[in-house]
Coordinates of C-alpha atoms and ligand atoms in Angstrom, one line a residue:
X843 CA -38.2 0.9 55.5
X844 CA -35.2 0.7 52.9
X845 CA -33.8 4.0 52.2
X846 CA -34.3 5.5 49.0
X847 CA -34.0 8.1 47.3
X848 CA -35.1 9.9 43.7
X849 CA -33.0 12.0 41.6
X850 CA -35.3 13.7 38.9
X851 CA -33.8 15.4 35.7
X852 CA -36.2 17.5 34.3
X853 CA -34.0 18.0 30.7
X854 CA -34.4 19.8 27.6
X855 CA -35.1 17.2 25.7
X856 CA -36.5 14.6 28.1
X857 CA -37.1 13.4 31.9
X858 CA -35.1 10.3 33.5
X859 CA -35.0 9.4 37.0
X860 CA -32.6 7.6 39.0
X861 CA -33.2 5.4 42.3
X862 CA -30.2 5.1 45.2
X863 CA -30.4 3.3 48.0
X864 CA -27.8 4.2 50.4
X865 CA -28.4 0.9 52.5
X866 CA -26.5 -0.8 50.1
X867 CA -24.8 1.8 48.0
X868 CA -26.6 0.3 45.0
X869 CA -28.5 2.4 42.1
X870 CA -31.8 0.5 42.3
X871 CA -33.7 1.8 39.1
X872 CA -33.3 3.8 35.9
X873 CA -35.7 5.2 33.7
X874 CA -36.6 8.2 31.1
X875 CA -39.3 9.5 28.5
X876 CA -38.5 11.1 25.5
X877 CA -40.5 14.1 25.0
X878 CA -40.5 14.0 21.4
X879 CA -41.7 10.3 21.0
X880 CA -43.1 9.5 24.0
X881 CA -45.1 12.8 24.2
X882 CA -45.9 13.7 20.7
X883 CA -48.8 15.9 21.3
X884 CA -46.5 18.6 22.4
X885 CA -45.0 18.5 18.8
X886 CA -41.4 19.1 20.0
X887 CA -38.3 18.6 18.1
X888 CA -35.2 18.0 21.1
X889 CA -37.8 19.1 23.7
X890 CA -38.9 22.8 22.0
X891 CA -41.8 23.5 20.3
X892 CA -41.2 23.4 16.8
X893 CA -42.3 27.0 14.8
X894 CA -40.3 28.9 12.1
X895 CA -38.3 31.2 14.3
X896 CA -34.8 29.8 15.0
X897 CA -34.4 32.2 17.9
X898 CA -37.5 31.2 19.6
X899 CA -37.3 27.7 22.0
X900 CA -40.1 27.7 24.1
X901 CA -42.2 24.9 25.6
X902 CA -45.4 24.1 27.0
X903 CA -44.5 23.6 30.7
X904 CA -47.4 20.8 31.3
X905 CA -45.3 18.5 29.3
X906 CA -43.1 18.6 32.0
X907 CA -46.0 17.2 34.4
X908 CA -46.7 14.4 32.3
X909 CA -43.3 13.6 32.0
X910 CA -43.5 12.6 35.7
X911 CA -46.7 11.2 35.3
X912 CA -45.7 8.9 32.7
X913 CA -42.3 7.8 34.8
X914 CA -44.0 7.7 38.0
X915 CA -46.8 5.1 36.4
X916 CA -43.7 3.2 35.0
X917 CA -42.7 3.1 38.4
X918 CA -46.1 1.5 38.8
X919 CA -46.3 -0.9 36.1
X920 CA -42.8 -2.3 37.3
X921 CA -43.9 -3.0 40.5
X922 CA -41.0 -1.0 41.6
X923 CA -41.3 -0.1 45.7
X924 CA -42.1 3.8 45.4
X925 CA -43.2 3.2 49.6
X926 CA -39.7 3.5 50.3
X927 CA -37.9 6.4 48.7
X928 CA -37.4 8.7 51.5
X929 CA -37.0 12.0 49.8
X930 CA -36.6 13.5 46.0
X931 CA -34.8 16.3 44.4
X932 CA -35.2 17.7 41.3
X933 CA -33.1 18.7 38.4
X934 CA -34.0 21.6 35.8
X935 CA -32.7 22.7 32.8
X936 CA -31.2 26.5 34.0
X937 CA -33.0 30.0 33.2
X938 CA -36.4 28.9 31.7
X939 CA -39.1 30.9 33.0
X940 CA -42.4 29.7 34.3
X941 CA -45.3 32.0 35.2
X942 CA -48.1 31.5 37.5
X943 CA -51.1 33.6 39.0
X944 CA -52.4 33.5 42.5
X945 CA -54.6 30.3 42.1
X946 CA -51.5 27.9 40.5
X947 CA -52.6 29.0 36.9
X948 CA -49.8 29.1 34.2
X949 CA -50.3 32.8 32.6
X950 CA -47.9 32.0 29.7
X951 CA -49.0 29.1 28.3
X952 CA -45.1 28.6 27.1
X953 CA -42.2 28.5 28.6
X954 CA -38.7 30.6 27.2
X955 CA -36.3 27.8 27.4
X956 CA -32.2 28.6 28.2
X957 CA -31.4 28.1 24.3
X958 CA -34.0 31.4 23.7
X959 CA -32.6 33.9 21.9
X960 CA -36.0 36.3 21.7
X961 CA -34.8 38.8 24.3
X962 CA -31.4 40.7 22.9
X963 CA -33.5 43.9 22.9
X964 CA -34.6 43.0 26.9
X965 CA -31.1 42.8 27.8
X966 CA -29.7 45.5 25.6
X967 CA -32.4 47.9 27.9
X968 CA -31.3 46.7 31.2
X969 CA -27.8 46.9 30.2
X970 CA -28.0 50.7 28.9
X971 CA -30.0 51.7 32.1
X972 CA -27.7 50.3 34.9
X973 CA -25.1 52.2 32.9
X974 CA -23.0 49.8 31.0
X975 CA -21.8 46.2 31.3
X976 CA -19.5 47.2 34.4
X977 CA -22.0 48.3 36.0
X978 CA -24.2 45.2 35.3
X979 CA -21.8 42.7 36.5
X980 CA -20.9 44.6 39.7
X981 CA -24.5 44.4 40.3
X982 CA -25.6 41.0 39.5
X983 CA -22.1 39.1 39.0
X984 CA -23.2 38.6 35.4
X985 CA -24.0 40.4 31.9
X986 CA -27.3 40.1 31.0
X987 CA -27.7 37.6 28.2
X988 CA -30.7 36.2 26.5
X989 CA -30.0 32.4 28.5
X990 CA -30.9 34.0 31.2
X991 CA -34.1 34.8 32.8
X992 CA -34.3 38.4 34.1
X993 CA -34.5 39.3 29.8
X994 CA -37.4 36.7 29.2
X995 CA -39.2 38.4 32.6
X996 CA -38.5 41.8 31.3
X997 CA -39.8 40.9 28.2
X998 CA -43.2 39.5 29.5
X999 CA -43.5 43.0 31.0
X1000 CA -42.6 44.8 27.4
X1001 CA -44.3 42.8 25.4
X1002 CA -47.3 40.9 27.0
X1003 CA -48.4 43.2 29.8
X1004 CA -51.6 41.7 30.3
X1005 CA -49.5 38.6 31.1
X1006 CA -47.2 40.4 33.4
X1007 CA -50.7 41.9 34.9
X1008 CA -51.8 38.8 35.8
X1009 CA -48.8 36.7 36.8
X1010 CA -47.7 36.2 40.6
X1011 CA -45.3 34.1 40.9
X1012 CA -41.8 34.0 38.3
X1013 CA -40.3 30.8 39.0
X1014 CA -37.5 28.6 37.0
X1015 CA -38.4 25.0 35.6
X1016 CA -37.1 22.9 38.6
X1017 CA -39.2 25.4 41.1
X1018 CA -42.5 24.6 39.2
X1019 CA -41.8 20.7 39.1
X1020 CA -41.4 21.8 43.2
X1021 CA -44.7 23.1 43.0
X1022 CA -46.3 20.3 41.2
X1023 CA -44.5 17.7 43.7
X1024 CA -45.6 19.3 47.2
X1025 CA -49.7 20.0 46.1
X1026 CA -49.7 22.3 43.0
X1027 CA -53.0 24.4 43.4
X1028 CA -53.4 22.5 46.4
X1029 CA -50.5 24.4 48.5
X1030 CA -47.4 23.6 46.3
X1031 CA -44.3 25.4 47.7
X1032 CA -44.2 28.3 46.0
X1033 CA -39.9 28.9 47.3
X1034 CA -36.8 28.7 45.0
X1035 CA -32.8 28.0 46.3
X1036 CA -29.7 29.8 45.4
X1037 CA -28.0 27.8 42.7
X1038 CA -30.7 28.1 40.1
X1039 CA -31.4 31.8 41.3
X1040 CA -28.2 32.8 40.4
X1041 CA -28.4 32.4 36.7
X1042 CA -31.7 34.5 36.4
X1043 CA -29.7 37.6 36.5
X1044 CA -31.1 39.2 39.2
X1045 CA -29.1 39.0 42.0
X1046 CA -25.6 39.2 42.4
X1047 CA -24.1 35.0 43.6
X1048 CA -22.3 36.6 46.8
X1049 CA -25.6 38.5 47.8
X1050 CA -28.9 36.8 49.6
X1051 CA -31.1 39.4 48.0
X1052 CA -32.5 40.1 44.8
X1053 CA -30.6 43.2 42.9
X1054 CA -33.2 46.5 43.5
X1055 CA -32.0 48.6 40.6
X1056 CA -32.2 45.4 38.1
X1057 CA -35.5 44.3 39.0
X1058 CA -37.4 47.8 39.8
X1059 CA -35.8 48.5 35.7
X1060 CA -38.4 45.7 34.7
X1061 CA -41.0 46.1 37.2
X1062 CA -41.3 48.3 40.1
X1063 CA -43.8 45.5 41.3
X1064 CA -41.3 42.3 40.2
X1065 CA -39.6 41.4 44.0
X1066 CA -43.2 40.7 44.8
X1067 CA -43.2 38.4 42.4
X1068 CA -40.1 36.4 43.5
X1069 CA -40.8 33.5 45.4
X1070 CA -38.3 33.3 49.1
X1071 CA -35.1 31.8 48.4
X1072 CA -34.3 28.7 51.1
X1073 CA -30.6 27.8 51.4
X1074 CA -29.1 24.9 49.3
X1075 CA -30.0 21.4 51.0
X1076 CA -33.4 22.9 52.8
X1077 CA -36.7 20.2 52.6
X1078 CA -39.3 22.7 51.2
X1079 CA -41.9 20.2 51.9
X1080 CA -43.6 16.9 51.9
X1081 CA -45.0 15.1 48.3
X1082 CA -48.8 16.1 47.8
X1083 CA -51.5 14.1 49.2
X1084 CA -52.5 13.4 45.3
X1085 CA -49.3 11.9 44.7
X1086 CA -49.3 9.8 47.9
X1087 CA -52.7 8.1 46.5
X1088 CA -52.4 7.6 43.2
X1089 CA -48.7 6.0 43.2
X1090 CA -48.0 5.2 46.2
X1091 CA -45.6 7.4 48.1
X1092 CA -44.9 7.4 52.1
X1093 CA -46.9 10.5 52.8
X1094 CA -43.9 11.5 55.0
X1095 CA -41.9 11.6 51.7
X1096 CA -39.5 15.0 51.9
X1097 CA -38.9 16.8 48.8
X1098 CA -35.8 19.1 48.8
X1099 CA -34.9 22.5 47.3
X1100 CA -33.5 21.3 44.2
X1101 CA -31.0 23.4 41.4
X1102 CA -30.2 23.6 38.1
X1103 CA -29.1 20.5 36.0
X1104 CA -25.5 21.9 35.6
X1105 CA -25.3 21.9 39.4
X1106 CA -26.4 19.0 40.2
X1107 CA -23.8 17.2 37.0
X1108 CA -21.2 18.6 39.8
X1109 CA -22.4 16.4 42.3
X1110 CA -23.0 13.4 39.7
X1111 CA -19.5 13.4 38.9
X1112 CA -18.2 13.9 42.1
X1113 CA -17.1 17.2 41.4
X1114 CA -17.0 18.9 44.7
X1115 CA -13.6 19.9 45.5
X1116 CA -11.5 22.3 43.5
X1117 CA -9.2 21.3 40.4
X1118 CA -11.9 18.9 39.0
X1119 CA -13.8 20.2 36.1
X1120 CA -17.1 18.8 34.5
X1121 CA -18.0 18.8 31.0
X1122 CA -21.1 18.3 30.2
X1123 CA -21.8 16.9 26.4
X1124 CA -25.5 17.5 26.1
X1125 CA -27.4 20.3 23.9
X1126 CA -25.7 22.4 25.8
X1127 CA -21.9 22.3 26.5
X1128 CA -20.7 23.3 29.7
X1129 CA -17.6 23.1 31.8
X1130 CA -17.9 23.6 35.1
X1131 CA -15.8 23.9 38.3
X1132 CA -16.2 24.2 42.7
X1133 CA -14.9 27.4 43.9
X1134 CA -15.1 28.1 47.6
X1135 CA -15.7 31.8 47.2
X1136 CA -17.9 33.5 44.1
X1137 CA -15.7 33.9 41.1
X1138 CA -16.7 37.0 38.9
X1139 CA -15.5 37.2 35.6
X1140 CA -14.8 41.0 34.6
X1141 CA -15.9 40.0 31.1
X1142 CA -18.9 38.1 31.8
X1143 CA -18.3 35.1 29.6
X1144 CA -17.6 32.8 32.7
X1145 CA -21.1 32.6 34.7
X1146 CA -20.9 33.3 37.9
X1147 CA -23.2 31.2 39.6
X1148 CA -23.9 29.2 42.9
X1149 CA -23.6 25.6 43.1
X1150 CA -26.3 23.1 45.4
X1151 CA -24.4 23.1 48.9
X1152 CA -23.8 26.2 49.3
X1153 CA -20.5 26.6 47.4
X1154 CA -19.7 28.2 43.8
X1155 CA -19.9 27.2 40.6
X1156 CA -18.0 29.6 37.3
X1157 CA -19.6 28.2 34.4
X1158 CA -18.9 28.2 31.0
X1159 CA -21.7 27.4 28.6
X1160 CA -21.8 27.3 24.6
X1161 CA -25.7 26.7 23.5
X1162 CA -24.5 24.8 19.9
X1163 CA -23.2 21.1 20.8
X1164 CA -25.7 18.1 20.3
X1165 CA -27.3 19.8 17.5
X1166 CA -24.3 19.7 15.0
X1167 CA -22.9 16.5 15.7
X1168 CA -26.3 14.8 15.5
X1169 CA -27.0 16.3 12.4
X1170 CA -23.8 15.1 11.0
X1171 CA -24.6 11.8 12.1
X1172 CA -27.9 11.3 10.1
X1173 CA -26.7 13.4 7.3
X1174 CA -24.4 10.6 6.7
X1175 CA -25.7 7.5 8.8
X1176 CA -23.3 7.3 11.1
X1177 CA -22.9 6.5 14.7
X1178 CA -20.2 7.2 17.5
X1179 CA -18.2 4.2 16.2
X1180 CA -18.2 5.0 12.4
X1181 CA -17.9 8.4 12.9
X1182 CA -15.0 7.3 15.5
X1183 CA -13.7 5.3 12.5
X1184 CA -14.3 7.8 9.7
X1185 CA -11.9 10.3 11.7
X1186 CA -8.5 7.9 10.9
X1187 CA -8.9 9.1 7.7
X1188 CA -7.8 12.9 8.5
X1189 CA -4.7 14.4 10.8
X1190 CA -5.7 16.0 14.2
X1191 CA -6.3 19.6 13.6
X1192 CA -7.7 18.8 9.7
X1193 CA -4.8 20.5 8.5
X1194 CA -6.0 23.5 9.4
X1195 CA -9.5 24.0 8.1
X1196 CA -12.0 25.3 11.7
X1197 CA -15.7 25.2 11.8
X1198 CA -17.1 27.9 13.8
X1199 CA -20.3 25.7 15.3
X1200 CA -22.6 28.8 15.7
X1201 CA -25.4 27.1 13.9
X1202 CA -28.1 29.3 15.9
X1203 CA -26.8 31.6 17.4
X1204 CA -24.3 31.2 20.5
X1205 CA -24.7 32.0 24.4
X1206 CA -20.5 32.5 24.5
X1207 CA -19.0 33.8 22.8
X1208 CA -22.2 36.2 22.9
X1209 CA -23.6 36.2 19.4
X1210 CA -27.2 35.3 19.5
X1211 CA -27.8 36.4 15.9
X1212 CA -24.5 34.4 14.5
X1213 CA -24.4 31.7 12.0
X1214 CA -21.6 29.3 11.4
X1215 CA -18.6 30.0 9.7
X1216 CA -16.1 27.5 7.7
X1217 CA -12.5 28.5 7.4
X1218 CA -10.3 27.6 5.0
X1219 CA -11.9 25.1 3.4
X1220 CA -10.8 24.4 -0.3
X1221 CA -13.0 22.6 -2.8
X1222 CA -11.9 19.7 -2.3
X1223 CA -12.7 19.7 1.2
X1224 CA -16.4 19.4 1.0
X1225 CA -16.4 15.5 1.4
X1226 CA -17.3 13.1 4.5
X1227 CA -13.9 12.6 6.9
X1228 CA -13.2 16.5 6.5
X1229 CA -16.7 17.5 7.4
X1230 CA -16.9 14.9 10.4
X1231 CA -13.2 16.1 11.8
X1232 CA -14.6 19.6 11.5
X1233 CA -17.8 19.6 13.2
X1234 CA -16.3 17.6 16.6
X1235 CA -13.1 19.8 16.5
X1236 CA -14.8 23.1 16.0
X1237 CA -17.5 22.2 18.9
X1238 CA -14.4 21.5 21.3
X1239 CA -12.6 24.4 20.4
X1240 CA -15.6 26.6 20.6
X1241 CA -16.0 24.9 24.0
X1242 CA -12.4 25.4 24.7
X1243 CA -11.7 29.3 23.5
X1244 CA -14.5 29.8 26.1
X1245 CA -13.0 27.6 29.1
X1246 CA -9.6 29.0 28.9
X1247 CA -10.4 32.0 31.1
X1248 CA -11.5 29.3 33.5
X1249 CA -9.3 30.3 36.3
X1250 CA -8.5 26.9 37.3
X1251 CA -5.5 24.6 37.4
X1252 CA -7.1 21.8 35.5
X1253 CA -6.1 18.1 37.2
X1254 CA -9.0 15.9 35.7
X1255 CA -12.1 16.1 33.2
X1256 CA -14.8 14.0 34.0
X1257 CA -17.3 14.0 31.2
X1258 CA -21.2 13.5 31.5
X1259 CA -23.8 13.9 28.7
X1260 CA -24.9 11.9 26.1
X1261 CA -21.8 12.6 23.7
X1262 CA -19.1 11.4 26.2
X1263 CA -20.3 7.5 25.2
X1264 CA -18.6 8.5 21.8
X1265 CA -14.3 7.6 22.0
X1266 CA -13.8 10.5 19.8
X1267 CA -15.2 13.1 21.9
X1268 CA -13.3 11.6 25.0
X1269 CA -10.1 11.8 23.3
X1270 CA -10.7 14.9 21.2
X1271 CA -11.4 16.4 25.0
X1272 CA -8.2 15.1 26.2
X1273 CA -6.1 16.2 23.1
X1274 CA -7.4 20.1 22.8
X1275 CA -7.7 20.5 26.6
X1276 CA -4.2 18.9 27.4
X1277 CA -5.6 17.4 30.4
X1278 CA -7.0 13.6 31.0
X1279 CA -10.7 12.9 30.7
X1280 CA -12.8 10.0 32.3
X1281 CA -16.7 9.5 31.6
X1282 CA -18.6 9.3 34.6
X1283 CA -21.3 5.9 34.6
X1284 CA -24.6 6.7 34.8
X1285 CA -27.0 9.6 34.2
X1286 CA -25.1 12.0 35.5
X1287 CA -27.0 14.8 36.6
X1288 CA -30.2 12.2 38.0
X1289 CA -27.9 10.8 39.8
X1290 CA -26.7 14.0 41.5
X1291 CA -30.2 15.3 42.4
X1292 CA -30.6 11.1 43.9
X1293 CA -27.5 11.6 45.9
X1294 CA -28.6 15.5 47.2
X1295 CA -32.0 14.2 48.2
X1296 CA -30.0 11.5 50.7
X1297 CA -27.4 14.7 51.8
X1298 CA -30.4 16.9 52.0
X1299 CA -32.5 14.1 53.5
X1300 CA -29.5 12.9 56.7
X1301 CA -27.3 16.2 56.9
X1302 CA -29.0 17.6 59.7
X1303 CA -28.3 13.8 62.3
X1304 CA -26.3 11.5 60.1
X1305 CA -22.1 12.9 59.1
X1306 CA -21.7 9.6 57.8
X1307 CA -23.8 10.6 54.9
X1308 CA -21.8 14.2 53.9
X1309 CA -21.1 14.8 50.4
X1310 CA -18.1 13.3 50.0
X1311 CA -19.0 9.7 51.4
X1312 CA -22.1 9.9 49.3
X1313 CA -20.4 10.7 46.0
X1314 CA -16.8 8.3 46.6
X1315 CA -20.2 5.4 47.4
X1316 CA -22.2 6.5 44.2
X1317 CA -20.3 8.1 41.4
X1318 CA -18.4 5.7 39.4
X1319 CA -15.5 7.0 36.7
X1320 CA -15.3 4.4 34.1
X1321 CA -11.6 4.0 34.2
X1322 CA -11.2 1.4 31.6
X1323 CA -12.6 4.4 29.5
X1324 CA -10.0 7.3 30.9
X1325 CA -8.1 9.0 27.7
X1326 CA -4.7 10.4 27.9
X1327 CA -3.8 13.5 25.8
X1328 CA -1.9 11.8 22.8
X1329 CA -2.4 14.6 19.9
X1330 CA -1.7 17.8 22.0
X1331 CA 0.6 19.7 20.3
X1332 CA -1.4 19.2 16.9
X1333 CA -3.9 21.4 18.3
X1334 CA -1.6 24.4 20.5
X1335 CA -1.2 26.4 17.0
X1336 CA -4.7 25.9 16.3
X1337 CA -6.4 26.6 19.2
X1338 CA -4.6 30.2 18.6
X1339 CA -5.7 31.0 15.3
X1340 CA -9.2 29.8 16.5
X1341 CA -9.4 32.3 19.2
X1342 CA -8.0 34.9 16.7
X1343 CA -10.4 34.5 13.7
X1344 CA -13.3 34.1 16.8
X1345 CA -12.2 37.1 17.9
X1346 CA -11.9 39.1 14.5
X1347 CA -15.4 37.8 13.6
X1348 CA -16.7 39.5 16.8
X1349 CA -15.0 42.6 16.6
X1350 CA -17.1 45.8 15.6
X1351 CA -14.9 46.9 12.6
X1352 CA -18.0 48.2 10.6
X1353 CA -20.9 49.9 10.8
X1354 CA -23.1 47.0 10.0
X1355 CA -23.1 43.8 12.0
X1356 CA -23.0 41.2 9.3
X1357 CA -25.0 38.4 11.9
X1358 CA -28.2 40.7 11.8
X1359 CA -30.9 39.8 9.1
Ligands
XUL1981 C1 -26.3 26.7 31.6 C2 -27.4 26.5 30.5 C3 -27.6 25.1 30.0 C4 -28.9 24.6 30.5 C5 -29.2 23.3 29.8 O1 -26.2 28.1 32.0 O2 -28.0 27.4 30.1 O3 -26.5 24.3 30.3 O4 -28.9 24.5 31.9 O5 -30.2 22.6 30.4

């Protein structure tokens, strides 16, 4: 039997898979659906269920199911060897919520999504009875912010007690594709792992149990209601029976405990060892770094979370990335290259004019209710090149007046996501962050959960598949793509006065908060 093994990234916006065999070191098969396209009767728009309210993103989490369904039959229809793939691990997007009763049911037929912003009340309440945000992050490592999941539990309990009532188990996305994978209502593993546990917001990174005081605040019944958490790297169990007959699986196939996608982008860009940091260009932006020992930041802005091997992961995310420089594509029918090309026609730093890319809302700085904000534009800034220079400079700097607390002495960038195919990005990376950046080949963060399957799958008899072999076999930088900093110090001035106008637009000068209503 050849040794395989799948890597399953269960996105926002779509699914893709990703085949190694570690035979032969080679990636043996690529694939991915769409959900908006290739499952239209969800009626998503980027993967959320499209409704009026910009701060609700929910989705239906059967569409999640079918997404496997669909890749799995692919598999199928290729004729591609499904017999031999040893083991799986999956990828979730972070923080959504899923919520099941004793039989397997889904109680809430939706799914709050990481890019929710429903719950500011939720967490305002949890906040005010720990006693303050001190208090809050010495308890959990974390503020409580409506990305994460303890709000959108507390807020099934506020809001929808029937739900609450009936609900057993609170799991996050990648646990319930878990459940699906090892029998469902047939005996699916009803466990969940550290990494992905650690940005619910109900347990402190450095601790292996749930916080008391935050969960008995939503539910003096909640901590039943949390599934066991195994360590990073555990099998949780074998692929249902179901699964075995209808496509084909060794019915000794191992599925492992899986993480969150942000993790497992670490391990898909090789990222496990301090001084590297990962950013990841997809809806989301995060940077992202390996810390030996939990990292908490005193502010909150840096996540403190838990990485897939049992490590640490300080994350900074900004929820506005994709969706601006998308829509400034089709607004003017562009693509990477012309909108690469269109940028030769301003200077670095647009002589001054910032876009603050809040479109809706933003995770960090934390302004859920914010909209954007143009600086310094005059009228005859309104055209095409200034527009295009200010959309990609003010998502970087947004990215990068979060990152800068990072405490980390920056060596390399390597870049995953969908917009690190685009030359502008990769050298508008390089110029504002003053470090180099190198894409990483391949899908990323499929590839990382393809590559923990085989650690998971051989750590226990096999050293010469550790981490580090697997990744230096598997993750590629594409060199011929690396970009040096060239436009630096055309951007020092102006990352200050970005962080100073960011910071004057948060500050509570008034008594009303001009982002509300
Ligand atoms: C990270 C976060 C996002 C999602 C995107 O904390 O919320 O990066 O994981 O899928």
């Amino acid at each position: 039997m050849a040794s395989f093994f799948l890597g399953i990234d269960s996105s926002t916006q779509g699914c893709k898979f990703v085949v190694i065999n570690t035979d032969n070191d080679d990636v043996e098969y690529v694939d991915s659906v769409q959900y908006d396209t290739d499952l239209p009767k969800y009626n998503t728009k980027n993967g959320v269920i499209i409704q009026e309210d910009s701060n609700i993103s929910e989705a239906d989490p059967n569409m999640w199911i079918d997404a496997l369904h669909h890749l799995f039959q692919k598999m199928l229809d290729k004729n591609f060897p499904v017999s031999q793939i040893r083991a799986i691990s999956v990828s979730g997007q972070q923080h959504g919520l899923v919520a099941l009763d004793a039989e397997g049911n889904i109680t809430r037929k939706t799914s709050k999504l990481w890019n929710d912003f429903s719950t500011v009340e939720e967490c305002e309440i949890l906040t005010e009875k720990i006693g303050g945000t001190e208090k809050m992050i010495a308890e959990i490592g974390n503020t409580q912010r409506p990305g994460y999941t303890a709000g959108k539990i507390f807020h099934i309990y506020r809001r929808e007690p029937e739900i609450a009532r009936k609900t057993t188990t609170f799991f996050l996305v990648h646990n319930f594709i878990n459940y699906f994978l090892t029998g469902g209502k047939n005996g699916g593993a009803r466990v969940m792992e550290p990494g992905d546990v650690s940005g619910m917001a109900l347990r402190h990174p450095a601790a292996d149990e749930w916080s008391q005081k935050v969960c008995r605040i939503i539910s003096p019944d909640l901590i039943e209601k949390l599934p066991p958490v195994k360590s990073a790297g555990e099998m949780i169990g074998k692929i249902s029976q179901e699964l075995v007959n209808k496509y084909g699986f060794p019915g000794d196939c191992q599925i492992d405990a899986g993480c969150g996608d942000n993790m497992y982008g670490a391990v898909g860009t090789g990222n496990i060892q301090p001084g590297i940091v990962t950013i990841s260009l997809g809806t989301s932006g995060t940077a992202y770094t390996i810390f030996n020992e939990p990292y908490v930041d005193p502010d909150g802005e840096i996540a403190s979370f838990c990485n897939s091997t049992g490590k640490y992961l300080p994350l900074l995310c900004v929820s506005n990335m994709a969706n601006g420089y998308n829509r400034i594509l089709s607004q003017f029918n562009l693509n990477h290259e012309s909108f690469t090309n269109i940028l030769a026609e301003t200077p670095p730093g647009n002589d001054g004019k910032l876009l603050f890319p809040w479109y809706t809302g933003e995770r960090t700085p934390n302004l859920p209710n914010a909209r954007p904000v143009y600086w310094g534009f005059s009228l005859a800034d309104f055209h095409k090149p200034v527009l295009c220079r200010a959309v990609l400079e003010g998502h970087i700097l947004n990215l990068y007046d979060g990152y800068r607390k990072m405490p980390v002495q920056t060596k390399e960038i390597r870049l995953t996501g969908g917009l690190s195919r685009s030359d502008a990005w990769r050298q508008t990376i390089a110029d504002i962050f003053a470090v180099e950046t190198v894409p990483v080949a391949g899908e990323g963060t499929a590839l990382g959960a393809a590559i923990h399957a085989a650690w998971s799958y051989f750590r226990r008899n096999r050293p010469e598949f550790g981490l580090k072999s697997l990744t230096s076999r598997f993750v590629k930088p594409d060199e011929a793509k690396r970009k040096i900093p060239q436009n630096a110090a055309a951007y020092a001035k102006l990352k200050e006065v970005y962080h100073e106008i960011s910071l004057r637009l948060r500050t509570k000068i008034g008594t009303v908060d001009p982002f509300k209503g």
